[in-house]
mmCIF file of C-alpha atoms in Angstrom:
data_model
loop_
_atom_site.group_PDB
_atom_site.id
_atom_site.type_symbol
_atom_site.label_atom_id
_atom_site.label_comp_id
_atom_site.label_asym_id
_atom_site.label_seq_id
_atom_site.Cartn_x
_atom_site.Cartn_y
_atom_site.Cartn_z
ATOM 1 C CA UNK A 1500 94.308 127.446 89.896
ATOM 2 C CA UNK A 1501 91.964 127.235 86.695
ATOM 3 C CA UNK A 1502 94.176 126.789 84.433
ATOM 4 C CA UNK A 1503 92.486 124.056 81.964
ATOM 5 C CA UNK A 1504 95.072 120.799 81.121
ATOM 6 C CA UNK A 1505 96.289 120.960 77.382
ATOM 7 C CA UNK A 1506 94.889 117.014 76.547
ATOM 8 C CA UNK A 1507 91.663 117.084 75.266
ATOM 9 C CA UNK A 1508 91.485 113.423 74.429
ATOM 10 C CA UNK A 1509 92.792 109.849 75.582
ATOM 11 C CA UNK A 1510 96.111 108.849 74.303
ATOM 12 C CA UNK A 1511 95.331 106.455 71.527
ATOM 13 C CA UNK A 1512 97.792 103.533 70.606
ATOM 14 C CA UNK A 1513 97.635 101.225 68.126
ATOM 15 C CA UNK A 1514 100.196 98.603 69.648
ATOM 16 C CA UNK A 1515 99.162 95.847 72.037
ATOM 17 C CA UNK A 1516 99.960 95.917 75.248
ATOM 18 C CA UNK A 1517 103.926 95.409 76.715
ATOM 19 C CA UNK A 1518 103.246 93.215 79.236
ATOM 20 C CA UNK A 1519 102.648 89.902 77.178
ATOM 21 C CA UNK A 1520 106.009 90.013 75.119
ATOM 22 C CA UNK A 1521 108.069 91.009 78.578
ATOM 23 C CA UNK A 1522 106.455 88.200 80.383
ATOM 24 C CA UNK A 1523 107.757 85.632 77.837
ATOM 25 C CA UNK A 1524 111.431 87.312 77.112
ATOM 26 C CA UNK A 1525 111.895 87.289 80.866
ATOM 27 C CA UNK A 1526 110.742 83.665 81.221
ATOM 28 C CA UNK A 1527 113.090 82.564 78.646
ATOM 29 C CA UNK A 1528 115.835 84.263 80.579
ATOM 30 C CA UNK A 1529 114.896 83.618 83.737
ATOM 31 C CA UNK A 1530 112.685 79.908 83.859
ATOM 32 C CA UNK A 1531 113.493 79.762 87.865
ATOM 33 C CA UNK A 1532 110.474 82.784 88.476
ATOM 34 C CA UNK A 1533 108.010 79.838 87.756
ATOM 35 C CA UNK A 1534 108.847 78.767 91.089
ATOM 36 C CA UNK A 1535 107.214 81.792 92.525
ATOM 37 C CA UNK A 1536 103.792 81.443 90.565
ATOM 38 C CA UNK A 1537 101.923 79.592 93.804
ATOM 39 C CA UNK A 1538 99.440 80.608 96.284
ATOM 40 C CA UNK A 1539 100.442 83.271 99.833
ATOM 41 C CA UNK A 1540 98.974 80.942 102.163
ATOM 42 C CA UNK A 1541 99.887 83.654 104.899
ATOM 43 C CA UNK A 1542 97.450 85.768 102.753
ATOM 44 C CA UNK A 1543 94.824 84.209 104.499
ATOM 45 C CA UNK A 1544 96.070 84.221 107.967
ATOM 46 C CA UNK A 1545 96.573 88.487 107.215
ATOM 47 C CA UNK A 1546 93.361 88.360 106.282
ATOM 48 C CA UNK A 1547 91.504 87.345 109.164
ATOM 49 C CA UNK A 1548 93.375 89.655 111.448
ATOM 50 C CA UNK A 1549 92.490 92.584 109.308
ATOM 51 C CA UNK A 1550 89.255 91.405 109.664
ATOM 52 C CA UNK A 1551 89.311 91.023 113.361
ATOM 53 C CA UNK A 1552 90.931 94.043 113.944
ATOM 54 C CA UNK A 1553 88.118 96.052 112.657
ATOM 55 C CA UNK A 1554 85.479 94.244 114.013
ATOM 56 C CA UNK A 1555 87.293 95.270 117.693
ATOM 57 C CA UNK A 1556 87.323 99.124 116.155
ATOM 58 C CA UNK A 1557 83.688 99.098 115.742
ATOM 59 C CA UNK A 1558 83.437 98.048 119.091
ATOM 60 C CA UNK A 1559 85.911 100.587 120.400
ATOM 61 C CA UNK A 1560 84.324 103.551 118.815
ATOM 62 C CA UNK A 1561 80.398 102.826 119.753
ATOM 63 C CA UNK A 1562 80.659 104.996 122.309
ATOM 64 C CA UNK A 1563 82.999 107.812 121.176
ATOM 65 C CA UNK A 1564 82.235 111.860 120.367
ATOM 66 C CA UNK A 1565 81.888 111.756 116.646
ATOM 67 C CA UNK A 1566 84.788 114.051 116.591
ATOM 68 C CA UNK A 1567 86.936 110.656 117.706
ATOM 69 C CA UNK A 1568 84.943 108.641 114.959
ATOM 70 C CA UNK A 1569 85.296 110.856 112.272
ATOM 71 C CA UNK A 1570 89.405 111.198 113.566
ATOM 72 C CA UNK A 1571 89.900 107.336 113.956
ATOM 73 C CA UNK A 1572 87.711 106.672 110.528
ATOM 74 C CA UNK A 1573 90.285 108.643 108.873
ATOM 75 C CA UNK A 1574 93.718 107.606 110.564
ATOM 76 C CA UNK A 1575 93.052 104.059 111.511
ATOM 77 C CA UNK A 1576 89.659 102.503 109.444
ATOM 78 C CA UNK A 1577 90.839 104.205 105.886
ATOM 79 C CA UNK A 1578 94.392 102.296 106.158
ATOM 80 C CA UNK A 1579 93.168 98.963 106.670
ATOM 81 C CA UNK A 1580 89.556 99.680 104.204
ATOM 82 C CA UNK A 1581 92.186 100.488 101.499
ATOM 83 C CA UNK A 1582 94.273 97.496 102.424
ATOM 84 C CA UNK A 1583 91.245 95.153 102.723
ATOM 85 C CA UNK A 1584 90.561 96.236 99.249
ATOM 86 C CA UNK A 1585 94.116 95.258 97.759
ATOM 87 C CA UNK A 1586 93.938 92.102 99.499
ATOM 88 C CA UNK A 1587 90.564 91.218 97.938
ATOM 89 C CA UNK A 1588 92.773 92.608 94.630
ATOM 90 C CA UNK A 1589 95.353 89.665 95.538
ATOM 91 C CA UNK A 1590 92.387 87.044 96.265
ATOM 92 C CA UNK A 1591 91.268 87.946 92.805
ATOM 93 C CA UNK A 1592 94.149 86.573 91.819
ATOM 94 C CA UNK A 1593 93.305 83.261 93.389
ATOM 95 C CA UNK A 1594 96.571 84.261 95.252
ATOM 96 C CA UNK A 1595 94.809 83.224 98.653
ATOM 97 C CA UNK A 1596 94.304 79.117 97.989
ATOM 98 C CA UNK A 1597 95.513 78.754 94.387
ATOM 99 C CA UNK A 1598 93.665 78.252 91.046
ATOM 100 C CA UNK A 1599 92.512 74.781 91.845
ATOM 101 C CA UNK A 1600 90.719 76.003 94.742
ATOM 102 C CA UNK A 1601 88.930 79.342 92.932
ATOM 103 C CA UNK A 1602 85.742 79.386 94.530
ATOM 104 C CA UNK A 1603 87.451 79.081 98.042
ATOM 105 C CA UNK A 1604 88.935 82.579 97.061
ATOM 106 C CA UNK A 1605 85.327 84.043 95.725
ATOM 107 C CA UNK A 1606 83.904 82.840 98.936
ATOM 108 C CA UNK A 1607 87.038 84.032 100.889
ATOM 109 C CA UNK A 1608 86.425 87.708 99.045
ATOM 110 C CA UNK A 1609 83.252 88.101 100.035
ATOM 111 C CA UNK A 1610 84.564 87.338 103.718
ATOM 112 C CA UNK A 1611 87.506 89.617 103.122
ATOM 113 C CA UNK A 1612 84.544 92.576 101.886
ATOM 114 C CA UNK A 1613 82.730 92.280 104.990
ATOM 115 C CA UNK A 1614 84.534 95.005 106.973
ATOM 116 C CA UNK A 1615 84.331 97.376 103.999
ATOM 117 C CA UNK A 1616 80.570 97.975 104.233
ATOM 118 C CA UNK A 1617 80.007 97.791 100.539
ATOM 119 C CA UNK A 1618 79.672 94.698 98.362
ATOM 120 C CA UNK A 1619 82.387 94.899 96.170
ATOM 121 C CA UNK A 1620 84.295 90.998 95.898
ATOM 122 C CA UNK A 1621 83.055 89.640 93.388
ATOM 123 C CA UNK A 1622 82.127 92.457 90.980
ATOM 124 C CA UNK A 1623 85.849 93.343 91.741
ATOM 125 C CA UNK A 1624 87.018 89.947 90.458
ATOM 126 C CA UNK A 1625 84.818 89.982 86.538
ATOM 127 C CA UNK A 1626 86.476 93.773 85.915
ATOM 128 C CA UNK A 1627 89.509 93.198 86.838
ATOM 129 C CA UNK A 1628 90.528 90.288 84.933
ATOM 130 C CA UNK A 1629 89.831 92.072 81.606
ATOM 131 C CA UNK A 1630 91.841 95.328 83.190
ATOM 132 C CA UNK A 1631 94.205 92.877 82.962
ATOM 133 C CA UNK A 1632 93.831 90.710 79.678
ATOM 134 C CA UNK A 1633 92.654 94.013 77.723
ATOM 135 C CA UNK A 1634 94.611 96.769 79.574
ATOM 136 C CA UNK A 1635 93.237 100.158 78.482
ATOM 137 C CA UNK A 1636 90.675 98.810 75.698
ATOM 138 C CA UNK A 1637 88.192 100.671 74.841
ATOM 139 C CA UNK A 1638 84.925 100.006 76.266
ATOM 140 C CA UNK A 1639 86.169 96.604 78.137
ATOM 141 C CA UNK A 1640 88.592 98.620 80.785
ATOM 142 C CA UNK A 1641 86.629 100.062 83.187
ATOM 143 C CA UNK A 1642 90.055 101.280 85.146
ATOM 144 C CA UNK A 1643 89.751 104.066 82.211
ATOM 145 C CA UNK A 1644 87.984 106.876 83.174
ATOM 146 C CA UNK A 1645 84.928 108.330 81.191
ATOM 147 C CA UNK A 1646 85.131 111.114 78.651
ATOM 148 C CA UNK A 1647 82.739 112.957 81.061
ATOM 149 C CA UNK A 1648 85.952 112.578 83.672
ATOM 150 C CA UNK A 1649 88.469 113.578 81.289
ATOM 151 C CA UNK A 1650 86.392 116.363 79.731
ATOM 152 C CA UNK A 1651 84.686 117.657 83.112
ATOM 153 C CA UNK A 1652 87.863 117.427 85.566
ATOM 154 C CA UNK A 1653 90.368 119.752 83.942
ATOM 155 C CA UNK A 1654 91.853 122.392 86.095
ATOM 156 C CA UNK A 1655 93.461 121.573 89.231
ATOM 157 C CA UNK A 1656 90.385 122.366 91.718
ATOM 158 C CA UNK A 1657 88.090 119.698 89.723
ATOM 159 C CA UNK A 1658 91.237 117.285 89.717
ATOM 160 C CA UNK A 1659 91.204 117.672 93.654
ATOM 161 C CA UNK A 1660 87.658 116.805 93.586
ATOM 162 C CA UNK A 1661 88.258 114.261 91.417
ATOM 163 C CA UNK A 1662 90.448 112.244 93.504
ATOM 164 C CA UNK A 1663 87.996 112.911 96.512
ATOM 165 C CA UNK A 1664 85.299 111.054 94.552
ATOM 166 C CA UNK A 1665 87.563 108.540 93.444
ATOM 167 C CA UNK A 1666 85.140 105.671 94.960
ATOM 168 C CA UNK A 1667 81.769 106.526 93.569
ATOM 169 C CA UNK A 1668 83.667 106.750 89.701
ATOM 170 C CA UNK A 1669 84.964 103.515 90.712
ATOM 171 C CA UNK A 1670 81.591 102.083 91.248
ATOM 172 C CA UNK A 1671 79.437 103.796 89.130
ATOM 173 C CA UNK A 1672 82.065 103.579 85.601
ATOM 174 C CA UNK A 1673 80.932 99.880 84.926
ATOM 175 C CA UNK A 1674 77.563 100.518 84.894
ATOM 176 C CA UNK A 1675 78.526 103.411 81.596
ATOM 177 C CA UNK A 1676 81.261 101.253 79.922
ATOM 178 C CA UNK A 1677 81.053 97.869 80.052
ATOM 179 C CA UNK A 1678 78.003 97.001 81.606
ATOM 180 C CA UNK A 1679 77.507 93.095 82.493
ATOM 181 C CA UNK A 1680 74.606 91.077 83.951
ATOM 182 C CA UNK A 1681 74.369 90.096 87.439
ATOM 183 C CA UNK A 1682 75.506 87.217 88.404
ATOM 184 C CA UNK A 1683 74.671 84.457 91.709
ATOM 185 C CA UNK A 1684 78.088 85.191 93.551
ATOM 186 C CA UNK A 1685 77.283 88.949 93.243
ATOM 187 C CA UNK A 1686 73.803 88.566 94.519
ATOM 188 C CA UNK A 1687 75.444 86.742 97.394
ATOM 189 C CA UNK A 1688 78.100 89.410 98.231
ATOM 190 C CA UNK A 1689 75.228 92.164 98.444
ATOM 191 C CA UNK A 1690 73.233 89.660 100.717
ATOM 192 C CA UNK A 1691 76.027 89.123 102.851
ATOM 193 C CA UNK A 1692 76.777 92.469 103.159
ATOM 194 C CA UNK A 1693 73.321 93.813 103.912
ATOM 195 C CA UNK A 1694 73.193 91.042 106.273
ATOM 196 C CA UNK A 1695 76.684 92.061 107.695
ATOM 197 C CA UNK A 1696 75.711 95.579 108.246
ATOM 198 C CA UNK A 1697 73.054 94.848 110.054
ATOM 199 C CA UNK A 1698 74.077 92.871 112.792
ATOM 200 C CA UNK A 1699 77.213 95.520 113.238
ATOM 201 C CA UNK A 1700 73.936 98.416 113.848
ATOM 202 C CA UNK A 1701 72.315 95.894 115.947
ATOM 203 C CA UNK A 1702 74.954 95.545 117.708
ATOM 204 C CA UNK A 1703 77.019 98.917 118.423
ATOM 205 C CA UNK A 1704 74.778 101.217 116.688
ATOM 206 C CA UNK A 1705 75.511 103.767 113.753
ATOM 207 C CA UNK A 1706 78.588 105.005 114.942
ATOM 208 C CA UNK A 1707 80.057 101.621 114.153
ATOM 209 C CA UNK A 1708 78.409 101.530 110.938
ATOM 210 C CA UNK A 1709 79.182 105.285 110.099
ATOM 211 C CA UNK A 1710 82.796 104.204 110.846
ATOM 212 C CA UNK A 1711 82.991 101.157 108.661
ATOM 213 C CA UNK A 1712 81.428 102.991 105.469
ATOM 214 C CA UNK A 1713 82.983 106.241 106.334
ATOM 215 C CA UNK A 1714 86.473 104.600 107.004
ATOM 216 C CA UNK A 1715 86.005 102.661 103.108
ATOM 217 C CA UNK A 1716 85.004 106.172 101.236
ATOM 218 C CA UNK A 1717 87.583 107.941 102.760
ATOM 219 C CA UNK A 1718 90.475 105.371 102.354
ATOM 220 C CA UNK A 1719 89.795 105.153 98.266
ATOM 221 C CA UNK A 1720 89.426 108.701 98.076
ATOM 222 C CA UNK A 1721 91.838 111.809 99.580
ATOM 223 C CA UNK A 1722 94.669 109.489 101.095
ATOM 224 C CA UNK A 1723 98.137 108.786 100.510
ATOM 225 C CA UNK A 1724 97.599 105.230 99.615
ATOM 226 C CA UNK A 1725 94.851 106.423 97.218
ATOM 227 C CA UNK A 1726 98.212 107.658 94.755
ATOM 228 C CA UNK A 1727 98.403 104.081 93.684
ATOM 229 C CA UNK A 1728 95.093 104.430 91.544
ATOM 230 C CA UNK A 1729 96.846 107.412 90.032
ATOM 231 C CA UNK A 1730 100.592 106.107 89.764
ATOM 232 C CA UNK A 1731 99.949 102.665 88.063
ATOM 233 C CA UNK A 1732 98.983 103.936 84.716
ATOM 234 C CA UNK A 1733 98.248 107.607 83.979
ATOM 235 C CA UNK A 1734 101.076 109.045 81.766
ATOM 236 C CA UNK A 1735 102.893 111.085 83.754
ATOM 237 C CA UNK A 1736 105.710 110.253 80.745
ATOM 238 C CA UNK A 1737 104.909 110.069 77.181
ATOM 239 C CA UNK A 1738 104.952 105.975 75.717
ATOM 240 C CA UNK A 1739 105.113 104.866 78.993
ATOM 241 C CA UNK A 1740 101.453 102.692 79.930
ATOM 242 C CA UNK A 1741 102.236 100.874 83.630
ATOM 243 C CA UNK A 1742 104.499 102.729 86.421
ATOM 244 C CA UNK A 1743 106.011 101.086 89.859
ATOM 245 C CA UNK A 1744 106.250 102.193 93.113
ATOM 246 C CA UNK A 1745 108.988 101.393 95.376
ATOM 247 C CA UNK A 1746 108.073 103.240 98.500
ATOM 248 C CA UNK A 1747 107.050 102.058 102.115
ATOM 249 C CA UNK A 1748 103.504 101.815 101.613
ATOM 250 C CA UNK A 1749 103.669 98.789 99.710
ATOM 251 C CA UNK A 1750 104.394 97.019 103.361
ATOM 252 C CA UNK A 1751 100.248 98.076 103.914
ATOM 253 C CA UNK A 1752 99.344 97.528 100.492
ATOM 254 C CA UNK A 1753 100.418 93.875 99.729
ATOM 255 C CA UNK A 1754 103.111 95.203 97.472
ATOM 256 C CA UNK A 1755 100.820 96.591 94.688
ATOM 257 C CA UNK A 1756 103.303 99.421 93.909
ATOM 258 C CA UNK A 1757 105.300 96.798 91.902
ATOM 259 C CA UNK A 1758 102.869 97.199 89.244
ATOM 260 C CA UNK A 1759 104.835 96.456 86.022
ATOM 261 C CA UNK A 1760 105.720 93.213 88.282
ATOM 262 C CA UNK A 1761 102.163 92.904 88.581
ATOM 263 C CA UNK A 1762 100.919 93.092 85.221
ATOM 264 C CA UNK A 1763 104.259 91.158 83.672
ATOM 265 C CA UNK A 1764 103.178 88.099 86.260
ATOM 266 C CA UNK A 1765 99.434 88.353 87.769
ATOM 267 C CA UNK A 1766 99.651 85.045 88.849
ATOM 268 C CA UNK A 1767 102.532 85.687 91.427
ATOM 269 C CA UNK A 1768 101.265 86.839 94.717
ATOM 270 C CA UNK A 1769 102.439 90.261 95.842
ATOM 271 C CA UNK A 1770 104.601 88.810 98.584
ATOM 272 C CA UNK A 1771 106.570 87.842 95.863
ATOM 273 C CA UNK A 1772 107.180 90.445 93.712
ATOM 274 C CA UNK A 1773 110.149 92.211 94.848
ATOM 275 C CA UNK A 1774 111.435 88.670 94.097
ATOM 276 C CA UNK A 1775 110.692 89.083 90.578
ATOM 277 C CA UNK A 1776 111.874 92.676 90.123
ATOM 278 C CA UNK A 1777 115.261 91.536 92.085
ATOM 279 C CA UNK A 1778 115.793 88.539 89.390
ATOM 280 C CA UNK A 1779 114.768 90.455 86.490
ATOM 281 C CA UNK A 1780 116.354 93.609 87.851
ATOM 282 C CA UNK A 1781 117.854 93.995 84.113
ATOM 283 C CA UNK A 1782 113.944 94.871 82.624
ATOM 284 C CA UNK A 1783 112.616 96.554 85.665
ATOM 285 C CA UNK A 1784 115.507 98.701 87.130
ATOM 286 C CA UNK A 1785 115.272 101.590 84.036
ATOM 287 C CA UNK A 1786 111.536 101.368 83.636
ATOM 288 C CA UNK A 1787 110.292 104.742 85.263
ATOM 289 C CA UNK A 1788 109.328 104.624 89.002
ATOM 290 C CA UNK A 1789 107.661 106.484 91.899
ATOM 291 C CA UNK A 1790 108.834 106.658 95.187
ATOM 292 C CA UNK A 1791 106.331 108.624 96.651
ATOM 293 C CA UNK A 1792 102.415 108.132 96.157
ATOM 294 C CA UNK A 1793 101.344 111.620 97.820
ATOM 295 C CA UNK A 1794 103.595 113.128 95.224
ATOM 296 C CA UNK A 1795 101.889 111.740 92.511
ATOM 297 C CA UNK A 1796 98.621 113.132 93.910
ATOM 298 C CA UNK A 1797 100.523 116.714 94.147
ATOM 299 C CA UNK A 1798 101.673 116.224 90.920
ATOM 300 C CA UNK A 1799 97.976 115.363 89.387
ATOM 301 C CA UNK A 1800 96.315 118.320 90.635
ATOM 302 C CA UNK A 1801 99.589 120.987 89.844
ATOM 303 C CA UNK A 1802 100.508 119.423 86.684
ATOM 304 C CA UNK A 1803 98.616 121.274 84.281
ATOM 305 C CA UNK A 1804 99.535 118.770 81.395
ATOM 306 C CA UNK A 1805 98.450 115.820 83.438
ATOM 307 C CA UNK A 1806 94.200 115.116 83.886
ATOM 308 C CA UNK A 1807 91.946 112.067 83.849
ATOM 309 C CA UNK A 1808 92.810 111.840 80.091
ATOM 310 C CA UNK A 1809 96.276 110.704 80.694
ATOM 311 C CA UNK A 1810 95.741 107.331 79.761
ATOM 312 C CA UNK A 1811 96.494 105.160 76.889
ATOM 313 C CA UNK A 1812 93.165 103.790 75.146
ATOM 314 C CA UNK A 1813 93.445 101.138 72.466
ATOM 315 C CA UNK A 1814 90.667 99.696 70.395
ATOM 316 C CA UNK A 1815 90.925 95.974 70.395
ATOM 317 C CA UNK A 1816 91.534 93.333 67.944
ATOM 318 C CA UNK A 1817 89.921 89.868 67.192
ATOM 319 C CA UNK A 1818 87.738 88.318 69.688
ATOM 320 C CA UNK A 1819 87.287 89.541 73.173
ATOM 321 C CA UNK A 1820 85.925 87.411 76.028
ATOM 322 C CA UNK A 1821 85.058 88.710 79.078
ATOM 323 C CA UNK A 1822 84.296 87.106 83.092
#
């Protein structure tokens, strides 16, 4: 069980990233997947149920032992916390009202945060758009874990913990690699938060509120759908960056196991993507897959080759703008 990982170091390429140069080869084969770069309008619609479902759980649980909080936090609040968070992922993507409309989906995040307890929209929205122009560049990528992670959590009992505390490294890694200044929408997702918050303690007291924030922590940290932070892009094969996952969970997670999809086309909603990898089934269908997230999170902590380092870094070229 403490047995150290052999990587002592990120794997460093010196290629840009595959995604680009697939995009345009599959295009060219295949112009008719234009068709499916448009907004989910039943993204919204989702949405607002999700939304209304757990503002009838905090009612529901005011009362209850904690024993029944702390259960229901767990098996009901951490599934729809951790899909809240992938549908913000998809509004990101202006997938919600379309890029003409983008501050309808900024203001329609910071709606969609409100259940999660923690502002989180909009800061969401600057990071990942580089994740996604610069994938794993150094300093830019904040999806790449420190060196503190990669040195620090190296034998399977720290990798546990690791994945435990997968939300506070989440939160706190911008603030050590790629630092940016404040912005107004920001300042307005904390206020409405805050202000969120406090009406659900005014109104059902802090069971409610332990629920909500206790239902987000423990949703992004030790829980099956938490093996999609893991299976997109740590190296669980050498030369291979992005990794898909085929499995049922994508039905709760707006299809964000198609990941290679997702990176290939970031402008097609997730709804769509099994769309894309059915056309293109020629580019996707020998790529290397999952089919089980809580296998990858087995597989993280056992595999003594395989630690927060298992990612490919690349120093970037030319000019680099940011959100």
């Amino acid at each position: 069980m403490g047995n150290t990982v052999a990587r002592e170091d990120f794997e460093w390429v010196y290629t840009d990233q595959p995604h680009a140069d697939r995009r345009k080869e599959i295009l060219a084969k295949h112009p008719e997947i234009k068709a499916l770069m448009k907004p989910d309008y039943n993204l919204i619609w989702v949405v607002v149920l999700m939304v209304l479902a757990q503002l009838t759980a905090f009612y529901l649980v005011k009362d209850l032992d904690w024993k029944w909080v702390i259960f229901w936090a767990y098996v009901f609040g951490s599934c729809i916390s951790h899909s809240m968070t992938l549908a913000i992922h998809e509004i990101s993507h202006n997938s919600a009202f379309g890029n003409s409309k983008a501050m309808w989906n900024r203001w329609f995040g910071i709606f969609a945060n409100l259940p999660l307890g923690l502002p989180y929209s909009i800061s969401f929205k600057r990071y990942h758009m580089d994740h996604h122009r610069y994938l794993g560049g150094d300093g830019i990528d904040v999806d790449i874990p420190t060196n503190f992670e990669g040195w620090f959590f190296c034998t399977r009992f720290r990798k546990f913990i690791w994945i435990v505390l997968q939300p506070f490294f989440y939160a706190i890694r911008p603030l050590c690699i790629n630092p940016k200044p404040i912005t107004r929408l920001e300042i307005i997702n904390l206020l409405a938060q805050l202000s969120f918050d406090a009406v659900v303690y005014y109104l059902w007291g802090v069971k409610s509120t332990f629920y909500m924030l206790a239902g987000s922590v423990l949703g992004l940290g030790l829980h099956p759908i938490s093996g999609h932070f893991i299976a997109e892009h740590y190296m669980f094969l050498k030369g291979h960056e992005t990794y898909s996952y085929y499995g049922p969970l994508n039905m709760l997670t707006f299809n964000v196991g198609y990941h290679n999809e997702h990176h290939d086309f970031p402008n097609i909603p997730g709804k769509s993507l099994p769309l894309v990898k059915k056309i293109a089934a020629e580019y996707y269908d020998n790529l290397p897959q999952y089919n089980s997230w809580i296998k990858v999170l087995y597989d993280f902590v056992m595999d003594d080759t395989i630690s927060p380092y298992s990612r490919m870094k690349r120093h970037l070229k030319g000019e680099v703008k940011q959100d």
